Short mmCIF file of C-alpha atoms in Angstrom, two decimals:
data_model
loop_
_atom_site.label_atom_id
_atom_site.label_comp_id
_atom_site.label_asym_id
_atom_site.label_seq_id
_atom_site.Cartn_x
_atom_site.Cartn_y
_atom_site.Cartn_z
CA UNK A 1 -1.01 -50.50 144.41
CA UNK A 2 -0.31 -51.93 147.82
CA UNK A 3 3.07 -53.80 147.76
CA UNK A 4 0.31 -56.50 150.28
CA UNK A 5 -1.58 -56.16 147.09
CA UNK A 6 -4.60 -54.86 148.52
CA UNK A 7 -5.50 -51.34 147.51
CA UNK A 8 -5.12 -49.04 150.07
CA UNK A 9 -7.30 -45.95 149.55
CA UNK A 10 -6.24 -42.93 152.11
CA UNK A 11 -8.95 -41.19 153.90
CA UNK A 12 -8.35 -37.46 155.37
CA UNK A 13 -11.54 -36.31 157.71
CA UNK A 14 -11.44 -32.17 157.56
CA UNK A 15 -14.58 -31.58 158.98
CA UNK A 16 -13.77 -29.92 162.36
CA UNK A 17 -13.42 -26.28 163.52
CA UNK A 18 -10.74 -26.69 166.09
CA UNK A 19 -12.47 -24.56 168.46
CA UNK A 20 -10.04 -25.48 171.27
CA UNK A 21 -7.25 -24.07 169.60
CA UNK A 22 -8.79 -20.32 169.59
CA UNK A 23 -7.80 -18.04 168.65
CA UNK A 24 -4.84 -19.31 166.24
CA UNK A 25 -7.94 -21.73 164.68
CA UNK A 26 -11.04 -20.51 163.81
CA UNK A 27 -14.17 -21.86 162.35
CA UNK A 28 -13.31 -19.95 159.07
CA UNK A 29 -9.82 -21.40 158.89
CA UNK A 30 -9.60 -24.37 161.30
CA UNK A 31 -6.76 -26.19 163.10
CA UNK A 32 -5.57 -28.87 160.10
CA UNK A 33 -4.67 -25.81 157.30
CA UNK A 34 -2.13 -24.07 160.14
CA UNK A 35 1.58 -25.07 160.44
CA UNK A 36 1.45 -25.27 164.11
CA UNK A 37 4.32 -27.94 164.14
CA UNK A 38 6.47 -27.42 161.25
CA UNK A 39 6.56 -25.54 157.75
CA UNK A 40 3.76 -27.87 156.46
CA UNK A 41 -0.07 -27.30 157.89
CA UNK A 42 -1.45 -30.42 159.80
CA UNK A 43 -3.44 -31.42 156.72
CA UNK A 44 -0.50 -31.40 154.47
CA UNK A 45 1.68 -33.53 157.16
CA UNK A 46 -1.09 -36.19 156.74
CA UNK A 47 -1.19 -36.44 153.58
CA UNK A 48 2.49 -36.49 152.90
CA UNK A 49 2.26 -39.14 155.03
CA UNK A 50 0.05 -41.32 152.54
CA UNK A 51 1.20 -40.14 149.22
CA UNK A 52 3.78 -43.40 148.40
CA UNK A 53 2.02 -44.20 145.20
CA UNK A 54 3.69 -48.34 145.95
CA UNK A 55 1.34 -48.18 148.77
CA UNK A 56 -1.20 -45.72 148.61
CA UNK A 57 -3.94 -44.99 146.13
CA UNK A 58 -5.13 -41.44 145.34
CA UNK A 59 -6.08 -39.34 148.62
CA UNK A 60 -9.60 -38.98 149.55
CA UNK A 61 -10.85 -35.77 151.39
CA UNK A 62 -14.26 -35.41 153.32
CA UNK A 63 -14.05 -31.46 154.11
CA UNK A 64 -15.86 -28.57 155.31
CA UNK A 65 -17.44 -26.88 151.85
CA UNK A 66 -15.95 -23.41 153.43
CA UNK A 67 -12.56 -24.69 152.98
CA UNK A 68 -12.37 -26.48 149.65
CA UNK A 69 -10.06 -24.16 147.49
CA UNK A 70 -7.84 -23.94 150.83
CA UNK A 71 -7.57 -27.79 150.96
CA UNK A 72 -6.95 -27.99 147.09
CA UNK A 73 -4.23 -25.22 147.11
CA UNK A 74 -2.31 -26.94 150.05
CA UNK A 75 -2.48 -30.28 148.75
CA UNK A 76 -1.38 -29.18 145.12
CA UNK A 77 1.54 -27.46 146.98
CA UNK A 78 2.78 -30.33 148.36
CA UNK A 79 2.22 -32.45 144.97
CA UNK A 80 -0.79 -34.76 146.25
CA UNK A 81 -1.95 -36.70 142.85
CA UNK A 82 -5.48 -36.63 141.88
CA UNK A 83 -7.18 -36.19 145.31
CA UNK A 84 -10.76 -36.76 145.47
CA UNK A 85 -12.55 -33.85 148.22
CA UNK A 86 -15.81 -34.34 148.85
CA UNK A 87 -17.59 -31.75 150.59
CA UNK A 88 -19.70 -31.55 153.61
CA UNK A 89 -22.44 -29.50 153.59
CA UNK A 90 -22.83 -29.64 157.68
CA UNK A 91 -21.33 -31.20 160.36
CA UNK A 92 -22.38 -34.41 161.17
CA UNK A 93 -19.03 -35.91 163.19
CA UNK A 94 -17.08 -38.95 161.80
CA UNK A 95 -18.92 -41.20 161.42
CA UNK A 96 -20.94 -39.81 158.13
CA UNK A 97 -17.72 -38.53 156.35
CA UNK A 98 -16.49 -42.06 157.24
CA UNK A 99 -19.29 -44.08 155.52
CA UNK A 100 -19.04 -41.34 152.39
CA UNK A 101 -15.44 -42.09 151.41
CA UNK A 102 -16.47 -46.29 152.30
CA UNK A 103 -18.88 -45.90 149.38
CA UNK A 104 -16.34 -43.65 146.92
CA UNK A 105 -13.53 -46.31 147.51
CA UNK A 106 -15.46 -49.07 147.22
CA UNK A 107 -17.34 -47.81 143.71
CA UNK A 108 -13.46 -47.67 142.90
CA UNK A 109 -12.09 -51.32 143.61
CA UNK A 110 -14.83 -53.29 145.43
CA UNK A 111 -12.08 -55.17 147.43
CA UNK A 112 -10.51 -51.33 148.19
CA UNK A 113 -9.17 -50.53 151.68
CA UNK A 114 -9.44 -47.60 153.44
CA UNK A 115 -7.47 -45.88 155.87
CA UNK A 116 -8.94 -43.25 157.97
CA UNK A 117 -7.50 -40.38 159.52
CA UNK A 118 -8.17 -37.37 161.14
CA UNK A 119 -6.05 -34.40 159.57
CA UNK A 120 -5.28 -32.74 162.49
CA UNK A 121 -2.65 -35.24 164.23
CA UNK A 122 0.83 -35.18 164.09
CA UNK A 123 3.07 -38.34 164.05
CA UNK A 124 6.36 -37.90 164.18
CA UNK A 125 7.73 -41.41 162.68
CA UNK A 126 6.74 -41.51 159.13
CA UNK A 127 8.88 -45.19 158.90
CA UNK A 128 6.98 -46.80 161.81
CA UNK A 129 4.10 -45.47 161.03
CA UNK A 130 3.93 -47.38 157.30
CA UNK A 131 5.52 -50.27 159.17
CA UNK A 132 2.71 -50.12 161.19
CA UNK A 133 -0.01 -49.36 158.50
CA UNK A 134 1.36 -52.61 156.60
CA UNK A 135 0.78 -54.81 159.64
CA UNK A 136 -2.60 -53.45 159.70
CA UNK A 137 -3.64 -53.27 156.17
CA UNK A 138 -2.49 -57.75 155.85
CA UNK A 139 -5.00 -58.10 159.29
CA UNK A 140 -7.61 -56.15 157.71
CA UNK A 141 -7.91 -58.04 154.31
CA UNK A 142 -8.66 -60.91 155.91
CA UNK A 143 -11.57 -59.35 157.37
CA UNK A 144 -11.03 -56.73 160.33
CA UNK A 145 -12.08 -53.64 161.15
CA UNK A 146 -7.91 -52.39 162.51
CA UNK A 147 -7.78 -49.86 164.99
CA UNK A 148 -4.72 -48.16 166.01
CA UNK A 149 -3.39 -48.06 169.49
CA UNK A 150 -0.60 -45.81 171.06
CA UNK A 151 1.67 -46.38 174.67
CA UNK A 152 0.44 -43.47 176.83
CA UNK A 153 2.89 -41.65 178.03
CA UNK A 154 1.04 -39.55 180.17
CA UNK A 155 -2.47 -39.15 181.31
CA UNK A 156 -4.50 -37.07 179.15
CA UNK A 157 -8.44 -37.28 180.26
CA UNK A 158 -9.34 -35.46 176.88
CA UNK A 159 -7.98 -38.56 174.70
CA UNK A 160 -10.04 -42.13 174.45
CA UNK A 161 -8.27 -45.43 175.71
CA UNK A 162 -8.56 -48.92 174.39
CA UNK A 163 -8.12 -51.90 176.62
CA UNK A 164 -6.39 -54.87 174.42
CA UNK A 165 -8.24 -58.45 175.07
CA UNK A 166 -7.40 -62.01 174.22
CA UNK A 167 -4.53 -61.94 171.20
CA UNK A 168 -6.08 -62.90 167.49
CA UNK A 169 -4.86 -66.52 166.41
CA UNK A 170 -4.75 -65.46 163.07
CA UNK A 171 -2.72 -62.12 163.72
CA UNK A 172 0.64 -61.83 165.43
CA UNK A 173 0.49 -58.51 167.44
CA UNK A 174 -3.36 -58.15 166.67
CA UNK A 175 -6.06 -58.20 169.94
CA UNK A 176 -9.70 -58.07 170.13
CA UNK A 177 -11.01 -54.89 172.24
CA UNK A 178 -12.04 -55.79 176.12
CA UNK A 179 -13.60 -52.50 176.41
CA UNK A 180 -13.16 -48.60 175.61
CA UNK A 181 -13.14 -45.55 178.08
CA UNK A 182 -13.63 -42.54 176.49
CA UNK A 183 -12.44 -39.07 177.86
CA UNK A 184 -11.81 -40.56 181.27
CA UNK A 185 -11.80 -38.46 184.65
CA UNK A 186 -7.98 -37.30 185.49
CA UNK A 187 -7.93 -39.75 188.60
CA UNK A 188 -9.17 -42.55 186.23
CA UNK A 189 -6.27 -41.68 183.46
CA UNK A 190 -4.16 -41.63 185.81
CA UNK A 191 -4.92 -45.13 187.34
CA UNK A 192 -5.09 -46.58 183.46
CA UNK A 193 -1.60 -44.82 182.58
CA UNK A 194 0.13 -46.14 185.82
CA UNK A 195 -1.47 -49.74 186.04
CA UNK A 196 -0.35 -50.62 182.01
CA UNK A 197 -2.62 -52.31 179.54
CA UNK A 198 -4.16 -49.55 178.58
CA UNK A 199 -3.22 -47.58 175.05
CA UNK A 200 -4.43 -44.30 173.73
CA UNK A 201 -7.40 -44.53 170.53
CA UNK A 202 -5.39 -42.97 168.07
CA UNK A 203 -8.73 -42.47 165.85
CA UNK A 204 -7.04 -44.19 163.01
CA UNK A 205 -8.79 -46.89 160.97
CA UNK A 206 -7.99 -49.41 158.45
CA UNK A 207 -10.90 -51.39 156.92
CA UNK A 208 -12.13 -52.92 154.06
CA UNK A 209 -14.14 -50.21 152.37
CA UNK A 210 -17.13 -53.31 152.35
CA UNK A 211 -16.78 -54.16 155.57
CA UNK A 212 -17.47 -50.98 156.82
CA UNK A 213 -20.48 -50.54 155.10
CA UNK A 214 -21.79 -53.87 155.75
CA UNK A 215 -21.47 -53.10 159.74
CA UNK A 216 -22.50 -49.13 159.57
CA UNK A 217 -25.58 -50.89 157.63
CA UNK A 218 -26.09 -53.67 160.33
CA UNK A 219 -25.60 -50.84 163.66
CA UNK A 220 -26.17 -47.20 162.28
CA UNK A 221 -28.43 -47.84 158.87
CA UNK A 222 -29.67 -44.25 159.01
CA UNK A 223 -26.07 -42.70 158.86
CA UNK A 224 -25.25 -44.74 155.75
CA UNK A 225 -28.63 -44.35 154.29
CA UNK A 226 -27.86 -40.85 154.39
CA UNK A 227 -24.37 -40.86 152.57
CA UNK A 228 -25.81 -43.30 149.84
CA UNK A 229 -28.76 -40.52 148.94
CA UNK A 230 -25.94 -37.91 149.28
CA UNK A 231 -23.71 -39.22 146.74
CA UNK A 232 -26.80 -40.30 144.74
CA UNK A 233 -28.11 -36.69 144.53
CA UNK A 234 -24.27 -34.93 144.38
CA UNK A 235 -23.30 -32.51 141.92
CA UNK A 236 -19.65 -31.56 140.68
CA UNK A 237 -18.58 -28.73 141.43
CA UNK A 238 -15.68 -27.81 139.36
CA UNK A 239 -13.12 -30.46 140.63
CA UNK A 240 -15.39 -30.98 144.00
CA UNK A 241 -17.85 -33.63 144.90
CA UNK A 242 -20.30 -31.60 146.31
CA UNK A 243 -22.89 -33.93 148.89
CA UNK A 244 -26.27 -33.18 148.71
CA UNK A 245 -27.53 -30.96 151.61
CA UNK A 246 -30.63 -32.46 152.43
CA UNK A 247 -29.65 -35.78 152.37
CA UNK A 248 -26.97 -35.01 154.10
CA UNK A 249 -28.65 -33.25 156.83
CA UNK A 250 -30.80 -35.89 157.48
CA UNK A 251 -28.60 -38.16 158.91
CA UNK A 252 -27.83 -38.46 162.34
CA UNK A 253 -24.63 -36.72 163.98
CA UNK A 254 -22.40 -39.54 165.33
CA UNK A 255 -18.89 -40.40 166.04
CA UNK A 256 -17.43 -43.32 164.54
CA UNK A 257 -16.61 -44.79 167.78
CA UNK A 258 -20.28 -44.65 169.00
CA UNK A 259 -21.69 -45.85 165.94
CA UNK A 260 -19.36 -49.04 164.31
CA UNK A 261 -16.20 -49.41 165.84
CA UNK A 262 -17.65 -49.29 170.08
CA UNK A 263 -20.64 -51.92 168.74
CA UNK A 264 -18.85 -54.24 166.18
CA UNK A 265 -17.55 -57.79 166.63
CA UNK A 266 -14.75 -57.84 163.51
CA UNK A 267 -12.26 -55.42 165.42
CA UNK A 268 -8.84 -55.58 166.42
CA UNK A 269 -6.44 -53.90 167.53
CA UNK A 270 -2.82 -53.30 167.34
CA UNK A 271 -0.20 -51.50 169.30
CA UNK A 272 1.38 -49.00 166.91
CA UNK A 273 4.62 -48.17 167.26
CA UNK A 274 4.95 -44.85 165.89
CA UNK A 275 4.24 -41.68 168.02
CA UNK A 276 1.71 -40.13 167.75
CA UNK A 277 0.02 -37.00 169.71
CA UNK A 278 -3.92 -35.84 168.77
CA UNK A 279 -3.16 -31.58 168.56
CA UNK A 280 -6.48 -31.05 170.42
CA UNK A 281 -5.45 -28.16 172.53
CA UNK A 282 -2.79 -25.55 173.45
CA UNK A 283 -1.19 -28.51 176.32
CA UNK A 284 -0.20 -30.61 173.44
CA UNK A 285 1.72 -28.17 171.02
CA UNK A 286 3.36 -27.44 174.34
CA UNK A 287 4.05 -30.99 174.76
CA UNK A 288 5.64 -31.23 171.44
CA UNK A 289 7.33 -27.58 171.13
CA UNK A 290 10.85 -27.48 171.76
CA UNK A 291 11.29 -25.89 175.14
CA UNK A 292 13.53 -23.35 176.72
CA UNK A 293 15.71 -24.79 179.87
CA UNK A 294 12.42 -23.06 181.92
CA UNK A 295 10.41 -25.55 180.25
CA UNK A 296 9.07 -22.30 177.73
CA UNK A 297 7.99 -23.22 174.31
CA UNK A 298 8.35 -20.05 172.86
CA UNK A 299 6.72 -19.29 169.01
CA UNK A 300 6.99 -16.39 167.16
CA UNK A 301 7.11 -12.10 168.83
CA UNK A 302 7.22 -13.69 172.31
CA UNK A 303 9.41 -13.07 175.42
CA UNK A 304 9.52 -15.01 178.87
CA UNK A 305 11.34 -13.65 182.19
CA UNK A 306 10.55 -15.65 185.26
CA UNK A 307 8.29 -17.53 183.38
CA UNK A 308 8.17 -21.67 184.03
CA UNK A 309 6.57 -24.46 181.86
CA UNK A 310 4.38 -22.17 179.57
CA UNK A 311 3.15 -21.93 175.91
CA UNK A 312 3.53 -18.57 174.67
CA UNK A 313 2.38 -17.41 171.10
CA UNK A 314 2.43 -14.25 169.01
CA UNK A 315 1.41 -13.96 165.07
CA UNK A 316 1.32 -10.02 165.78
CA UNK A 317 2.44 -8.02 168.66
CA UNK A 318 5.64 -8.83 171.01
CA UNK A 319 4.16 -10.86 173.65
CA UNK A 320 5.80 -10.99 177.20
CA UNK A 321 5.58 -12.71 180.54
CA UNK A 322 6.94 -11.87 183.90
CA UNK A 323 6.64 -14.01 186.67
CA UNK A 324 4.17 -16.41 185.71
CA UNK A 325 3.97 -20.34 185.29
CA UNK A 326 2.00 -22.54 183.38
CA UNK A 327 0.21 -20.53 181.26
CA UNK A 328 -0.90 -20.86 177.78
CA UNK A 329 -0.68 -17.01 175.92
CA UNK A 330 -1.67 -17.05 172.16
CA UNK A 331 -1.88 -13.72 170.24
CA UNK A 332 -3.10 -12.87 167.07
CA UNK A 333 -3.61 -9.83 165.15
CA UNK A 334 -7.02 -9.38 166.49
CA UNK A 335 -7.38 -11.34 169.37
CA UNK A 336 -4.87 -12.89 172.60
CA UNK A 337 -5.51 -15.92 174.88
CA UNK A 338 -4.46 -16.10 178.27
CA UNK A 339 -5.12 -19.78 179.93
CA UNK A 340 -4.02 -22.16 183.28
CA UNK A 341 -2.36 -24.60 181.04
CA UNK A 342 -4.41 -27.10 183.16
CA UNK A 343 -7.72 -25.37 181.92
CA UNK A 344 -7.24 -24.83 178.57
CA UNK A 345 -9.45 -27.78 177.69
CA UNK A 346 -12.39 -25.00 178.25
CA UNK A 347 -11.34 -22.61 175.33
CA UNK A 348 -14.01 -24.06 173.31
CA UNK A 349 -16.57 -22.75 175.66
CA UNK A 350 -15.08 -19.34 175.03
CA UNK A 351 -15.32 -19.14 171.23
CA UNK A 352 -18.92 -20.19 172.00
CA UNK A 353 -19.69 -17.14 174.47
CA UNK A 354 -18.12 -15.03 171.92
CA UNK A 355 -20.12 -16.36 169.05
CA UNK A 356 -23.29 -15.50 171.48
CA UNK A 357 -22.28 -12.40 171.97
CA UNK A 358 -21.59 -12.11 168.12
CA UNK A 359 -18.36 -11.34 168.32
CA UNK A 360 -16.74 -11.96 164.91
CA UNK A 361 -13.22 -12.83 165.98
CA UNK A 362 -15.01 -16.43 167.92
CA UNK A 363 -15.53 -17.51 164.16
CA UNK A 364 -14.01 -15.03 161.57
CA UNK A 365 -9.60 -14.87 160.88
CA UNK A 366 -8.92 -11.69 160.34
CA UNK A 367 -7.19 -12.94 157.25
CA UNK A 368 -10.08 -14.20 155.32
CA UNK A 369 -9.50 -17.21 152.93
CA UNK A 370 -10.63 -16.78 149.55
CA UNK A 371 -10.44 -19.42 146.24
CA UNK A 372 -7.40 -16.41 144.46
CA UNK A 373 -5.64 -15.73 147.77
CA UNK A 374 -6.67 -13.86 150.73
CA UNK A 375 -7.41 -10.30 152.05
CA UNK A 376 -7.41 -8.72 155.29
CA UNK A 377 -8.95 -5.36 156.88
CA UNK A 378 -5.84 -3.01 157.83
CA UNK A 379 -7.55 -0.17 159.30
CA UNK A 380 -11.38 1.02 158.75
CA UNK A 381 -13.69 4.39 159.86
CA UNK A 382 -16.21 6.05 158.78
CA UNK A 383 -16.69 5.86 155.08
CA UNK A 384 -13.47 4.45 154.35
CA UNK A 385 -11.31 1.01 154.65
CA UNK A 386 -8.22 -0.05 153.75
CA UNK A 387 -7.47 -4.07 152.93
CA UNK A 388 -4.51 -5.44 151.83
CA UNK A 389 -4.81 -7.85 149.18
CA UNK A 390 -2.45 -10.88 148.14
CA UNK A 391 -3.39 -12.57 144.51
CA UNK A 392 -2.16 -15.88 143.82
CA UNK A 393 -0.12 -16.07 140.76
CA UNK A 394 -2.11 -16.82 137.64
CA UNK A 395 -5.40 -16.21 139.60
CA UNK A 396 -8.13 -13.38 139.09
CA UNK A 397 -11.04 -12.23 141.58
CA UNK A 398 -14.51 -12.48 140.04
CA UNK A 399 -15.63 -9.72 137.25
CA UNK A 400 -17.80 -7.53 139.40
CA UNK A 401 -19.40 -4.02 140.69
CA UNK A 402 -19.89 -2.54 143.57
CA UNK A 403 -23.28 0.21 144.37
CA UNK A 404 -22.23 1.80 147.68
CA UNK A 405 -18.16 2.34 146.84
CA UNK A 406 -15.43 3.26 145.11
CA UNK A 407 -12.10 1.85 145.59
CA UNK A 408 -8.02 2.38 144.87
CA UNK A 409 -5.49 -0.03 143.91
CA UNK A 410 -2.18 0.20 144.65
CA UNK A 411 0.17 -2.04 144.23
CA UNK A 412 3.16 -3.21 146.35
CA UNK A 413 4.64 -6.01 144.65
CA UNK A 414 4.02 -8.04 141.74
CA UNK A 415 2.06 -7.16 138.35
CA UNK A 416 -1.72 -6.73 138.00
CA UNK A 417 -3.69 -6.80 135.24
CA UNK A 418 -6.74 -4.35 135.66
CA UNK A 419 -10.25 -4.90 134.36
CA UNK A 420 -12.17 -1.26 134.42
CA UNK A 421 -15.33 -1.04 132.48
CA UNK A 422 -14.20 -2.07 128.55
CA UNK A 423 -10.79 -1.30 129.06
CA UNK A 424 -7.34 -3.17 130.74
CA UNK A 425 -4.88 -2.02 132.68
CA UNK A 426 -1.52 -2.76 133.62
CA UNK A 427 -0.49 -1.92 136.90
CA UNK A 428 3.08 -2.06 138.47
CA UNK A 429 5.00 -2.01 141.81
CA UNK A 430 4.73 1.50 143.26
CA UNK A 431 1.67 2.30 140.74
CA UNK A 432 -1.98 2.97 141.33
CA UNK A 433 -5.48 2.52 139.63
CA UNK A 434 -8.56 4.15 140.21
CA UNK A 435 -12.28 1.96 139.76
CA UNK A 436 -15.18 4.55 140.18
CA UNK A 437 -18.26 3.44 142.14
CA UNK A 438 -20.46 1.09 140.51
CA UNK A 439 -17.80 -0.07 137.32
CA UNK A 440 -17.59 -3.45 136.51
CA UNK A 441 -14.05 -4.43 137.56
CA UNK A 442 -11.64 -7.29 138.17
CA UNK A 443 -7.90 -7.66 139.58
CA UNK A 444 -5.94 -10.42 138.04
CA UNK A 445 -2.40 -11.58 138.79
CA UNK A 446 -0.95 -12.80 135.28
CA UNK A 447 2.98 -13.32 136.81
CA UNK A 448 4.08 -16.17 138.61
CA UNK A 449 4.46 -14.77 142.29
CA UNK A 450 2.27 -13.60 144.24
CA UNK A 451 0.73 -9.77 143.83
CA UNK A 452 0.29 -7.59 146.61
CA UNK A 453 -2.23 -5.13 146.49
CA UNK A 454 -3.35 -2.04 149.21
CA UNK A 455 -6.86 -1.29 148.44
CA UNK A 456 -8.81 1.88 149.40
CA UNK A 457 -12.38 1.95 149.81
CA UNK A 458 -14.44 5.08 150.28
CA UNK A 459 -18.43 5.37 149.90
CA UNK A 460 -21.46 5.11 152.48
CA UNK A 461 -21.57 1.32 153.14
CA UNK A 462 -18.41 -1.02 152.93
CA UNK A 463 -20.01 -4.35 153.52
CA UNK A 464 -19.14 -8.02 151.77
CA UNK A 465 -22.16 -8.31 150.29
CA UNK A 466 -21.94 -5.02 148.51
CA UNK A 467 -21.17 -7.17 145.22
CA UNK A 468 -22.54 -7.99 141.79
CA UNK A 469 -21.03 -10.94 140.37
CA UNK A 470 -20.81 -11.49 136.19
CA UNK A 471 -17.75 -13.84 135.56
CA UNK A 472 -16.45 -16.09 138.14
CA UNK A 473 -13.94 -18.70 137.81
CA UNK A 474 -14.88 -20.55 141.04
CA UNK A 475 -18.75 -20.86 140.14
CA UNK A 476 -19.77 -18.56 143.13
CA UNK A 477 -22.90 -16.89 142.56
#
């Protein structure tokens, strides 16, 4: 419970793909599940952030479908209780996640409130930032729609502003909204930053879970029509809310902003004092790194000489510069970014020239994300491939055959258990197993770290969907 006594339901929107933050995010594995900041992935940050059970109710999670087990694995690591993850069949911005976890709090406590956030922010101030969060949560019980407002402290035209009005009677610190400018030119940020009484939208929202409905139903019906009839028609899916696609889809895609909180009259506003920085591009990790005495933030394989004020990445291959100045170089194992750090606001539009061109790096992690662990191609050619594999422990991929290949198992650390036709196998560091083309077969990790696994393929075709599935403990088909 609330120490204010009002329950406080946590809201974590996952939805996005982080497109400006190629090639380190990808569609497949976006921005929030990366620790681009600190040990803990942005989505974990958040909600560690929340998880005071005196204050906080059980976390809820509007996410991507793609990345469900992902999500659940990083928030049991961190010891989340009980979240409840709904999942998105399709983009459809903010504001449809936002009236879905309105109608899941509010079947919970009618007088619930919620407190939405986008999982890919940092803030750096956990103290001030509850301080701040109970100042909000006693404004909005009495019936306000709270936004959050941050000091600028420098002019970013990618972020949205708020302009603070008249000061509530009612609320000490608390303003209505004169008006909003949203992704404002550079000339225009500029003026705001310099002339004061300005402060950046953090995004963040605290509501009552009612009121929310009541005003998406009085200025955007057809979004909240559209999460009622996707609840209504939702399925469980193991321990997954899963929203029904076609109701879903038939809602219209809309930001918050645009649909409740830019139209409403019950909003306010208060100037947080926490900071807080929205990780929408390279610029701001750069912002926050910790920088060399050339004003380098340097992460990972990488190397500056002569090199002034830049951002420079590596997950793979030593990366260096030589005489070169605000630049933004991010490497992975299958792909490298080189940006003006002034431009790198555009990187979206390259993932989407690469997705035209179908390339599968503008979507695709070479380390592919799957509910027992992950794999990822090594080295490939005709008629053979080689993955390594990492099982999570007490995990097992799906019972299942393959027509077109046969494949080797070796193992590099860890135990595995074996599944080949009728008969099990145990399989040690340093020790191999053979699964002739077409078997049924399944790789299980019975220990308690992970298991590391190099597997060989050989046959005539080596695709994904090469696969016949007969036991699955993740209810994929």
């Amino acid at each position: 419970m609330s120490t204010r006594g009002s329950r406080i339901f946590p809201v974590l929107l996952s939805g996005g793909t982080g497109a400006r933050l190629w090639p380190a995010s990808r569609e497949s594995h976006p921005k929030q599940l990366l620790p681009l900041t600190e040990d803990l992935t942005l989505l974990q940050s958040a909600a560690a952030r929340v998880s005071d059970p005196a204050r906080f109710e059980p976390l809820i999670v509007v996410a991507n479908a793609e990345h469900r087990f992902t999500i659940a694995e990083q928030l049991r690591i961190i010891g989340a209780k009980d979240p409840l993850i709904a999942l998105e069949p399709c983009g459809r911005n903010t504001a449809a996640p936002t009236a879905v976890a309105a109608l899941l709090a509010r079947d919970l406590d009618p007088a619930a409130l919620i407190l939405v956030m986008p999982a890919d922010h940092v803030v750096r101030d956990t103290a001030k930032f509850l301080a701040s969060v109970d100042q909000a949560a006693a404004i909005a019980a009495r019936g306000a729609l709270v936004l959050f407002g941050v000091d600028p402290t420098s002019p970013i035209p990618d972020y949205g502003y708020i302009r603070p009005g008249a000061a509530l009677e009612t609320d000490a610190g608390a303003y209505r909204v004169e008006h909003f400018v949203e992704k404002p030119s550079p000339a225009v940020a500029e003026a705001m930053v310099k002339g004061g009484g300005h402060l950046w939208n953090s995004g963040l929202l605290l509501a009552p879970a009612q009121l929310v409905i009541d005003e998406l139903e009085r200025h955007e019906p057809a979004v909240l029509l559209a999460a009622k009839r996707s609840l209504a028609e939702a399925r469980r899916d193991l321990d997954f809310v899963r929203l029904d696609e076609a109701a879903f889809q038939a809602g219209p895609s809309i930001s918050l902003d645009h649909a409740l909180t830019e139209r409403t009259d019950r909003l306010a506003v208060i100037k947080a004092e926490f900071d807080w920085t929205d990780v929408g591009a390279w610029s701001a990790l750069w912002a926050l790194g910790e920088k060399t005495s050339a004003g380098n933030v340097l992460i990972g394989e990488a190397f500056a000489e002569a090199t002034t004020n830049s951002y420079v990445r590596s997950e793979g291959p030593l990366v260096a510069t030589l005489g070169v100045r605000d630049l933004i170089v991010v490497a992975t194992p299958d792909a490298v970014l080189v940006a003006d750090r002034g431009s790198e606001q555009d990187v979206g539009r390259i993932v989407e020239l690469l997705r035209a061109a179908g390339r599968e790096p503008a979507t695709q992690a070479r380390q592919v994300r799957r509910p027992w662990g992950w794999y990822e191609s090594v080295v490939s050619g005709a008629g053979f491939q080689v993955k390594r594999i990492t099982v999570a422990p007490g995990c097992k991929l799906s019972l299942q055959s393959h027509a077109h290949r046969a494949e080797h198992w070796v193992v590099v650390s860890g135990v595995a258990v074996a599944t080949i036709g009728d008969e099990e196998v145990v399989v040690r560091a340093n020790e191999s197993v053979f699964i002739p083309q077409g078997a049924r077969h399944r790789l299980a990790n019975p220990g308690d770290q992970p298991l590391s696994v190099i597997e060989v393929q050989s046959g005539d075709y080596l695709g994904e969907d090469d696969i016949v599935r007969f036991e699955d403990d993740y209810a994929r088909n």
